[in-house]
mmCIF file of C-alpha atoms in Angstrom:
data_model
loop_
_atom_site.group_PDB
_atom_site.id
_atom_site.type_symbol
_atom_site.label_atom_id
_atom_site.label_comp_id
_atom_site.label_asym_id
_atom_site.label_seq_id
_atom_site.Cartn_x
_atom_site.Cartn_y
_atom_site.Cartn_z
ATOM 1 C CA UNK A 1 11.920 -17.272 -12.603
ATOM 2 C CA UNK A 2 14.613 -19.670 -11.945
ATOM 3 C CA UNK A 3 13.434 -22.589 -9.953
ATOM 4 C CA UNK A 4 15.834 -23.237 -7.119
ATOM 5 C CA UNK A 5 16.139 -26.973 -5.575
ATOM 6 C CA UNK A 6 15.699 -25.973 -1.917
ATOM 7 C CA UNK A 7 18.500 -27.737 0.124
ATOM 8 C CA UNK A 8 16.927 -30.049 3.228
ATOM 9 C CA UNK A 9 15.254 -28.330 5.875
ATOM 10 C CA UNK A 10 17.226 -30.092 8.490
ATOM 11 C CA UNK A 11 20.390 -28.687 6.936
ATOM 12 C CA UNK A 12 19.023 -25.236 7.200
ATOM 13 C CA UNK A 13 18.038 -26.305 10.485
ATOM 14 C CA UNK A 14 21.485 -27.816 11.619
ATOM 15 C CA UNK A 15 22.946 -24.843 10.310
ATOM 16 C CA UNK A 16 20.817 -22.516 12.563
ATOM 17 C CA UNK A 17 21.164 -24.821 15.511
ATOM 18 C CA UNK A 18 24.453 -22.946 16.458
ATOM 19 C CA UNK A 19 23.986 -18.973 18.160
ATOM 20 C CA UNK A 20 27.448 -17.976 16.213
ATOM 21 C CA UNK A 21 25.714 -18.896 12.854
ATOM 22 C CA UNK A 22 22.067 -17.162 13.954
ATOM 23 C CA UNK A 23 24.379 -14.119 14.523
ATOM 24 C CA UNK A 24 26.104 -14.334 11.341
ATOM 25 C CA UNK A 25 22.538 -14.240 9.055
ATOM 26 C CA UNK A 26 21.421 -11.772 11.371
ATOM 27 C CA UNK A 27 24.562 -9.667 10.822
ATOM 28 C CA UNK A 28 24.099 -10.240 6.895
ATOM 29 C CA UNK A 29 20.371 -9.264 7.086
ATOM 30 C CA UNK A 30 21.697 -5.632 8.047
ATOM 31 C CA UNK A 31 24.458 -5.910 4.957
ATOM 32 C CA UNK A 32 26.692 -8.057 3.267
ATOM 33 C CA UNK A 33 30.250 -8.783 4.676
ATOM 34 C CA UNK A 34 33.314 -10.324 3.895
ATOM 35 C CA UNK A 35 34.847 -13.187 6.015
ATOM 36 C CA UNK A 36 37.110 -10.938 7.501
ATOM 37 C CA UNK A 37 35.043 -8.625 8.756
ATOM 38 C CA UNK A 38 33.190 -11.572 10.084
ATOM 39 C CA UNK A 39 35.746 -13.036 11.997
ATOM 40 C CA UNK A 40 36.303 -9.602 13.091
ATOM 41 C CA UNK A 41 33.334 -8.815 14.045
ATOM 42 C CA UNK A 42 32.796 -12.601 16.087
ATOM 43 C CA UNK A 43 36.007 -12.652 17.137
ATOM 44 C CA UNK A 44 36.763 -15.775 15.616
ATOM 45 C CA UNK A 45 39.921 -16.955 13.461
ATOM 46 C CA UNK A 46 39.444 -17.116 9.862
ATOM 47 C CA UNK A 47 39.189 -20.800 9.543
ATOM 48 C CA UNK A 48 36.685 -20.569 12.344
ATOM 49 C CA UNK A 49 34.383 -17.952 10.413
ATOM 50 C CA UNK A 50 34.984 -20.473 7.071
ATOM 51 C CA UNK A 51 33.795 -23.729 8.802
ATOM 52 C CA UNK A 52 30.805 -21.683 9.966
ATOM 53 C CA UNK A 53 29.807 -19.929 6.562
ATOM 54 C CA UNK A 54 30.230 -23.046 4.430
ATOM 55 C CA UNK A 55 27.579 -24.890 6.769
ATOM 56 C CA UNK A 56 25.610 -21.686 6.293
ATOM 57 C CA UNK A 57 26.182 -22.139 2.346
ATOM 58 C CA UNK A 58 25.395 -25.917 2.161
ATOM 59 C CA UNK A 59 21.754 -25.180 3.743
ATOM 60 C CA UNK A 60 21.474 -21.949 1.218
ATOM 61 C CA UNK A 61 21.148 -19.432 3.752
ATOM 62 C CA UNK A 62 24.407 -17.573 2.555
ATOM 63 C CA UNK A 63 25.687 -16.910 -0.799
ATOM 64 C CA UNK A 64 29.468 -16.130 -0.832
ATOM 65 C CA UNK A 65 31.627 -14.452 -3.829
ATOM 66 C CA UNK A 66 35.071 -14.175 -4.823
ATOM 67 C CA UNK A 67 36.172 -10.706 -5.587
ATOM 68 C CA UNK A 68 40.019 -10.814 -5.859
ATOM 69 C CA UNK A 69 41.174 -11.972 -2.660
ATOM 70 C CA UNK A 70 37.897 -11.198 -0.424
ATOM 71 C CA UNK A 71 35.318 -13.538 0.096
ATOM 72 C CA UNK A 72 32.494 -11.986 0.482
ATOM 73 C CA UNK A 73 29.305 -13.291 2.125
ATOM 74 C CA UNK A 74 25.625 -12.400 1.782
ATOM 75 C CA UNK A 75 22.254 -14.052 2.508
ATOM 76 C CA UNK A 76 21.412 -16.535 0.503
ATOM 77 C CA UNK A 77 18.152 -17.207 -2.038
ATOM 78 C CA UNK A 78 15.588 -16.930 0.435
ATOM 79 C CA UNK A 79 15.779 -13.049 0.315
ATOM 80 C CA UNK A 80 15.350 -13.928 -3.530
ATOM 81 C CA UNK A 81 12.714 -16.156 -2.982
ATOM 82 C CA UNK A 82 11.010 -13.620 -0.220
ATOM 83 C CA UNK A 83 10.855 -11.176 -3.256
ATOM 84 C CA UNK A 84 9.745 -13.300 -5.689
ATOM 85 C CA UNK A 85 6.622 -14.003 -3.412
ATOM 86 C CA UNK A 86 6.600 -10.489 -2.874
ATOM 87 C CA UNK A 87 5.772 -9.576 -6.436
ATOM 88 C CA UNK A 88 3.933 -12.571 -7.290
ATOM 89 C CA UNK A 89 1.227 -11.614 -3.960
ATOM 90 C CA UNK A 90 1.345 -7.815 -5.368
ATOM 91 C CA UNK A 91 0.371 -8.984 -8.971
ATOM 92 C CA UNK A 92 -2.603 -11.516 -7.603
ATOM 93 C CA UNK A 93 -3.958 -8.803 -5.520
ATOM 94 C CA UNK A 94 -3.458 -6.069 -8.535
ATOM 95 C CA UNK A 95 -4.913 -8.610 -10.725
ATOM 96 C CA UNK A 96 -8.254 -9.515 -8.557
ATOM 97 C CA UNK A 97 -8.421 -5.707 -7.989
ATOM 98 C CA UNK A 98 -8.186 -4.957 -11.936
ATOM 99 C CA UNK A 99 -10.559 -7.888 -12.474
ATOM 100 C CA UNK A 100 -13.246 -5.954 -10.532
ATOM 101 C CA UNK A 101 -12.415 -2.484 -11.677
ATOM 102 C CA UNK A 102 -12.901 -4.160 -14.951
ATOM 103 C CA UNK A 103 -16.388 -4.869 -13.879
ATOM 104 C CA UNK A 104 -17.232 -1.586 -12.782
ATOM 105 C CA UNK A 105 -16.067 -0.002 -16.004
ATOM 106 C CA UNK A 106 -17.938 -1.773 -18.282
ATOM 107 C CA UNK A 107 -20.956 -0.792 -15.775
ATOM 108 C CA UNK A 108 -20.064 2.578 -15.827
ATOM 109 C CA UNK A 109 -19.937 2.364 -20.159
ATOM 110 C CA UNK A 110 -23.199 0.469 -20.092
ATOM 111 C CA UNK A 111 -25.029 3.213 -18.132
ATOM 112 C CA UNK A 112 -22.991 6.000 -20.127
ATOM 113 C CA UNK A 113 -24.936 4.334 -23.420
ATOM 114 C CA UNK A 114 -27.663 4.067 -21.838
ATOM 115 C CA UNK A 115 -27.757 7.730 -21.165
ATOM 116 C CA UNK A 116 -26.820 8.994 -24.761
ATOM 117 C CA UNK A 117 -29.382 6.765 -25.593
ATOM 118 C CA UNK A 118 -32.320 7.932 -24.086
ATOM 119 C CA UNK B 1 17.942 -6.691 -10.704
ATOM 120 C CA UNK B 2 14.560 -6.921 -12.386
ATOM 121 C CA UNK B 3 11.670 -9.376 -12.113
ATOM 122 C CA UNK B 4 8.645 -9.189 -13.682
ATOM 123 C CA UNK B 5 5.618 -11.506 -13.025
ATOM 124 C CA UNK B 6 3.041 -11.609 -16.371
ATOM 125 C CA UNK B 7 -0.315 -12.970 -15.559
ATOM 126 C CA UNK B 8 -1.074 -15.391 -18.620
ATOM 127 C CA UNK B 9 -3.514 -14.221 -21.176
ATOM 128 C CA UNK B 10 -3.391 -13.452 -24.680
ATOM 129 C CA UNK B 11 -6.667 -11.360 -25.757
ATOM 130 C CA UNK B 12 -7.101 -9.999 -22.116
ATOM 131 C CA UNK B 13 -5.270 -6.889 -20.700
ATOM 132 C CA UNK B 14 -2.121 -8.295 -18.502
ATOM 133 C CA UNK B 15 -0.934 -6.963 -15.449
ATOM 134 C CA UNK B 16 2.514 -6.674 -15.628
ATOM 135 C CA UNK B 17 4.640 -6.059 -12.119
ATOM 136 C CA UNK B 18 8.207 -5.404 -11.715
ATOM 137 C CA UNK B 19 10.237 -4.671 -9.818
ATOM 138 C CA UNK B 20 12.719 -1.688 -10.950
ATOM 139 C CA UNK B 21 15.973 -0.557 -9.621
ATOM 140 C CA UNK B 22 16.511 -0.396 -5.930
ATOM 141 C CA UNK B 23 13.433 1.432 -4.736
ATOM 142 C CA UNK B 24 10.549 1.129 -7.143
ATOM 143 C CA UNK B 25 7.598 -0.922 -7.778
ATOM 144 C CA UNK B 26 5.937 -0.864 -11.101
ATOM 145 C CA UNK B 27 2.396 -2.020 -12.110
ATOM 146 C CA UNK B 28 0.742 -1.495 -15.577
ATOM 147 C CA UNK B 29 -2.381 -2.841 -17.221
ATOM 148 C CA UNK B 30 -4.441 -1.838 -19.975
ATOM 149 C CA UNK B 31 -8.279 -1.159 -19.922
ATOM 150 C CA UNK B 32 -11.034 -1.114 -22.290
ATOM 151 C CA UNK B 33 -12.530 2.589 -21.563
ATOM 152 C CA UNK B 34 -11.160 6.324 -22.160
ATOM 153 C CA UNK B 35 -9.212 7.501 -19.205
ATOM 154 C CA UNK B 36 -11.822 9.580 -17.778
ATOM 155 C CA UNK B 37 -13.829 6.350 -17.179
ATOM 156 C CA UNK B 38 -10.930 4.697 -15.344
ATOM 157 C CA UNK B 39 -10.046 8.101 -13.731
ATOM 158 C CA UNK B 40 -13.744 8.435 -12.394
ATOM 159 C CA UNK B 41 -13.619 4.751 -10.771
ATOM 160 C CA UNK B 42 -10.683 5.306 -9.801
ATOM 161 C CA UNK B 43 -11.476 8.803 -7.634
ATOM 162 C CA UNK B 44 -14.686 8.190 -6.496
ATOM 163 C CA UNK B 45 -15.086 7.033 -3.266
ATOM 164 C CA UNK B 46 -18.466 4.867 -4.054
ATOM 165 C CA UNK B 47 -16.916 3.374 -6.947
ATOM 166 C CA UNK B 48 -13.259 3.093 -5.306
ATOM 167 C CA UNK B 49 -13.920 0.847 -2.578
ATOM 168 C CA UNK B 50 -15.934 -1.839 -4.798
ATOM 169 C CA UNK B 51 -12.876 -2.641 -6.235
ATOM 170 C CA UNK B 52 -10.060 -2.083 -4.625
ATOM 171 C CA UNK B 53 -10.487 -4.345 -2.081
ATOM 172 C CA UNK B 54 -11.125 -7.491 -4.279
ATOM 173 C CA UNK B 55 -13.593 -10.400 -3.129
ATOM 174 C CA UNK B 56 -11.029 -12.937 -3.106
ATOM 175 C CA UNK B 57 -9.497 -10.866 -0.056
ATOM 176 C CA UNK B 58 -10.988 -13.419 2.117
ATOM 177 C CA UNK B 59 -12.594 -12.360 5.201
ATOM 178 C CA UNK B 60 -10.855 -8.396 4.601
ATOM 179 C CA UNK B 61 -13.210 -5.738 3.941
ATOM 180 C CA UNK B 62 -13.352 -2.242 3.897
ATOM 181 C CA UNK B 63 -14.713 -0.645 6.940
ATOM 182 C CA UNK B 64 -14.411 3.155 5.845
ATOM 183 C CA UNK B 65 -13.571 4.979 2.866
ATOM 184 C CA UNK B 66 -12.554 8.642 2.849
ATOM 185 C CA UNK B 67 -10.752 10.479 0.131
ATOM 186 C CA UNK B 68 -10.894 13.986 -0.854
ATOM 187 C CA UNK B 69 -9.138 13.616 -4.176
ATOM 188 C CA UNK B 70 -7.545 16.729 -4.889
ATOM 189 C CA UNK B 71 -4.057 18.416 -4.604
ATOM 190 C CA UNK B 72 -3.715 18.688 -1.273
ATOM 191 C CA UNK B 73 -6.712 16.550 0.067
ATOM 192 C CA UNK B 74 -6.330 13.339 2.750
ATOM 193 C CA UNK B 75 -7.442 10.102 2.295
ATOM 194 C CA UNK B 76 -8.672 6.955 5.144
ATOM 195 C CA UNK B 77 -9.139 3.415 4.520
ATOM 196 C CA UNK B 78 -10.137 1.096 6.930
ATOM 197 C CA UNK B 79 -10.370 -2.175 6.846
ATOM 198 C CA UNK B 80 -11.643 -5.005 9.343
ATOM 199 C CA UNK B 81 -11.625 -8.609 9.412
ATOM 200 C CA UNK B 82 -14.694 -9.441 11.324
ATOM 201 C CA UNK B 83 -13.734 -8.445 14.589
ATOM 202 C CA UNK B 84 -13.150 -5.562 16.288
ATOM 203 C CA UNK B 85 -9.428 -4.652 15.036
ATOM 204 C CA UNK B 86 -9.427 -2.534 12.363
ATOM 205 C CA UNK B 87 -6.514 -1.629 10.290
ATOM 206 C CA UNK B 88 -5.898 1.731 8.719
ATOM 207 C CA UNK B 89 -3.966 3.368 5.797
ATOM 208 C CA UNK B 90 -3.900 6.575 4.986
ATOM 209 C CA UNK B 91 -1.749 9.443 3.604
ATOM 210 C CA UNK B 92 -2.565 12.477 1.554
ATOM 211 C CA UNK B 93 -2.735 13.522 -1.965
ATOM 212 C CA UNK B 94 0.358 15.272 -3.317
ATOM 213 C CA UNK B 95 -0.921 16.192 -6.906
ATOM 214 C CA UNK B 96 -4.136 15.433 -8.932
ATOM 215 C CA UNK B 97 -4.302 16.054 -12.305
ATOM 216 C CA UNK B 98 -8.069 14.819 -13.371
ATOM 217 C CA UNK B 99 -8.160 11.863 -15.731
ATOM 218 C CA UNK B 100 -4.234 11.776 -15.742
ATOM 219 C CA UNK B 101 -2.592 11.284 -12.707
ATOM 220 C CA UNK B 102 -3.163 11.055 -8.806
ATOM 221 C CA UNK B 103 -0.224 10.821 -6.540
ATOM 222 C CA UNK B 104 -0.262 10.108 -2.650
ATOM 223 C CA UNK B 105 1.471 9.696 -0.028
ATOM 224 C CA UNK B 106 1.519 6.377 2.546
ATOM 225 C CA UNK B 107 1.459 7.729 6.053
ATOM 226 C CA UNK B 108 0.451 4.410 8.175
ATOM 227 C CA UNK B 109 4.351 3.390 8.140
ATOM 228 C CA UNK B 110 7.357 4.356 8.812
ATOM 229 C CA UNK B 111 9.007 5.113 5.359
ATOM 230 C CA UNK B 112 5.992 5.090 3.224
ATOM 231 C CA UNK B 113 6.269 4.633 -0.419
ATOM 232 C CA UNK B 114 5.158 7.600 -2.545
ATOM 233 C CA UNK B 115 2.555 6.120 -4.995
ATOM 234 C CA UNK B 116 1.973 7.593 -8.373
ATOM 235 C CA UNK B 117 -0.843 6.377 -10.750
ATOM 236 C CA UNK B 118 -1.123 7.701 -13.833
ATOM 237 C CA UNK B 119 -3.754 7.138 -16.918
ATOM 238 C CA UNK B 120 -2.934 6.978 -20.665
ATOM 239 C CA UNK B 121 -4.743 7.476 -23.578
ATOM 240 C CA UNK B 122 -3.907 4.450 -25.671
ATOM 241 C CA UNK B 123 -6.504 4.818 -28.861
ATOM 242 C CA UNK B 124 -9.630 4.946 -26.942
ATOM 243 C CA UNK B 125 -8.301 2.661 -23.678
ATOM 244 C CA UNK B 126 -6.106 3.323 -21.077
ATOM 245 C CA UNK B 127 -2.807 2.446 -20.483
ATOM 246 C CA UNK B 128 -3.006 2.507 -16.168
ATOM 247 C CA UNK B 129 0.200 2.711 -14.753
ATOM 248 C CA UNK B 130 0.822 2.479 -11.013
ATOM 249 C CA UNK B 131 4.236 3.406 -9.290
ATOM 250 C CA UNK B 132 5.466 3.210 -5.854
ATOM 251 C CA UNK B 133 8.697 4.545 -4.994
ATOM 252 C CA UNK B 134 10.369 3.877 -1.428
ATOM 253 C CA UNK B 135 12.352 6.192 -0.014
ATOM 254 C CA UNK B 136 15.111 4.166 0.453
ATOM 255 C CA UNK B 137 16.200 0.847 -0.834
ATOM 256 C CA UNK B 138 16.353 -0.193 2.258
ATOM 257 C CA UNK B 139 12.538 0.689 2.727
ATOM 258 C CA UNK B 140 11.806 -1.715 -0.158
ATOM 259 C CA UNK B 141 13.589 -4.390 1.686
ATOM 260 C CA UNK B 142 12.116 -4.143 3.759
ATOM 261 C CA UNK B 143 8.758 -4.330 2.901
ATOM 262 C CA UNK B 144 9.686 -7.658 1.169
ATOM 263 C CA UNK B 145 11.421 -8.738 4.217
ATOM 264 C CA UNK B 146 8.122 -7.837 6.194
ATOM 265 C CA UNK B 147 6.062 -9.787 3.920
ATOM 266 C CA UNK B 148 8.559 -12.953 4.533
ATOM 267 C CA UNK B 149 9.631 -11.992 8.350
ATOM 268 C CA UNK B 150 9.319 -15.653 8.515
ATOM 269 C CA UNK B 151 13.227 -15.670 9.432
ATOM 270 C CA UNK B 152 13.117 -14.705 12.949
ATOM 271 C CA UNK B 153 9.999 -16.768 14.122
ATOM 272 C CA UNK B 154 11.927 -19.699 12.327
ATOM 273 C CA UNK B 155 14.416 -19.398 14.623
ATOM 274 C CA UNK B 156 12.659 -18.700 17.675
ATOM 275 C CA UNK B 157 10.710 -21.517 16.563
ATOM 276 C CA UNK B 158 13.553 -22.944 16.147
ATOM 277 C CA UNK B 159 14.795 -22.404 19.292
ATOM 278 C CA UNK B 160 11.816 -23.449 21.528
ATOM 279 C CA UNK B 161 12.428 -26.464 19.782
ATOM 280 C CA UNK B 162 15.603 -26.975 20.845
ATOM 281 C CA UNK B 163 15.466 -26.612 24.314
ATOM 282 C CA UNK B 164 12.058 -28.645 24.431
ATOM 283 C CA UNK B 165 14.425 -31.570 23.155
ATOM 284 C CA UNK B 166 17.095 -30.511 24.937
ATOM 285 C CA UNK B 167 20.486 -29.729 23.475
#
């Protein structure tokens, strides 16, 4: 796993002090979207929608790209980070599970030997 | 994209988990027995439920178990945390093939994953693999999302704070 360095909280918090930019990670949690579409979509001018997704960027909560001549914008590494934790809680919980099915199977050999046994 | 979480371990079996194209979640781990051992533990109610909810579940236990493991069949599981709630899963059994594979569905959600859990012979152990497929990728999402919906209550949070300190 790469190990992010997570950017300030009161950046990420400064960036979600403003409704436009709480709409805009909203809007990317249903898909990504380019800058214009954004703007469109906000009814904002480009430069607007910029300003407002570079704040987003500098407090990691958007991840942009450069395609050609579209920018396009998605949410950043916390949806990475939210799967990460994901997997990692799946594989302690598989693991404790195994760890006790473990258990039980060695049980179940111990009384299958005993049986053959006697 | 791929991750995969190894628990550490040299001489003991490791659970691998991975995640695997857009929709699927994939578990594997070896055990010491013949796959009609792990089978029987594994579709047996008795046996079932002492393991598969694990001890360092704090507080979570299993209230009821019911499965009728067979092509076809329905399973229950209940669990409570003390008080009164109670929390349910349940789904039914798409195809059982003894001491190789059981596959279910997940019912308690809205687009359940389709779990598959198969059992290999691996020169006297068993190679356990266990498989959940959502039905969309969006599904997957959000069941990751839903296990970090901390988003939203950050901002409400974050909200609340705000106009308690006044903008």
């Amino acid at each position: 796993m790469v190990q992010y360095v997570s950017p300030p909280l009161d950046l990420s918090f400064a960036a979600l002090s403003d409704a436009t930019r709480r709409g805009i990670i909203d809007q990317l949690g249903r898909g990504d979207a380019s800058i214009t579409s954004l703007a469109d979509k906000f009814q904002m001018t480009l430069t607007g929608m910029k300003k407002h997704v570079q704040v987003l960027e500098r407090a990691g909560l958007v991840v942009t790209q450069k395609v050609g001549r579209v920018r396009t914008c998605k949410l950043g590494k916390r949806g990475l980070r939210a799967e990460a934790e994901w997997i990692e809680a799946h594989r302690k919980l598989f693991e404790a599970r195994f760890e006790a099915l473990d258990e039980i199977i060695s049980e179940m050999k111990q009384e299958g030997s005993d049986e053959s046994a006697s | 994209m791929n991750q995969q979480v190894d628990s550490a371990g040299g001489a003991q079996n490791r659970t691998s988990v991975e995640r695997k194209g857009d929709r699927e979640l994939v578990i594997t781990r070896t055990f010491n027995a013949p796959p009609s051992t792990v089978y029987r533990a594994w579709s047996q109610p008795e046996l079932f439920q002492r393991w598969w909810v694990p001890k360092s579940a704090s507080g979570v236990s299993l209230v009821s178990c019911d499965m009728d493991v067979r092509t076809g069949g329905k399973y229950r599981l209940e669990f409570g945390a003390g008080g009164s709630d109670t929390m349910a899963f349940y789904g039914k059994y798409l195809e059982v093939v003894p001491n190789e594979r059981i596959v279910w569905t997940n019912d308690e959600g809205e687009e359940g994953a389709v779990t598959t859990v198969t059992f290999e012979e691996q020169g006297g152990k068993t190679l356990l693999n266990f498989h959940e497929v959502y039905p969309s990728k969006e599904a997957l999402e959000e069941a990751i999302q839903g296990g970090a919906a901390a988003l939203p209550e950050q901002l409400e949070q974050l909200d609340e704070l705000l106009s308690s300190i006044g903008e």
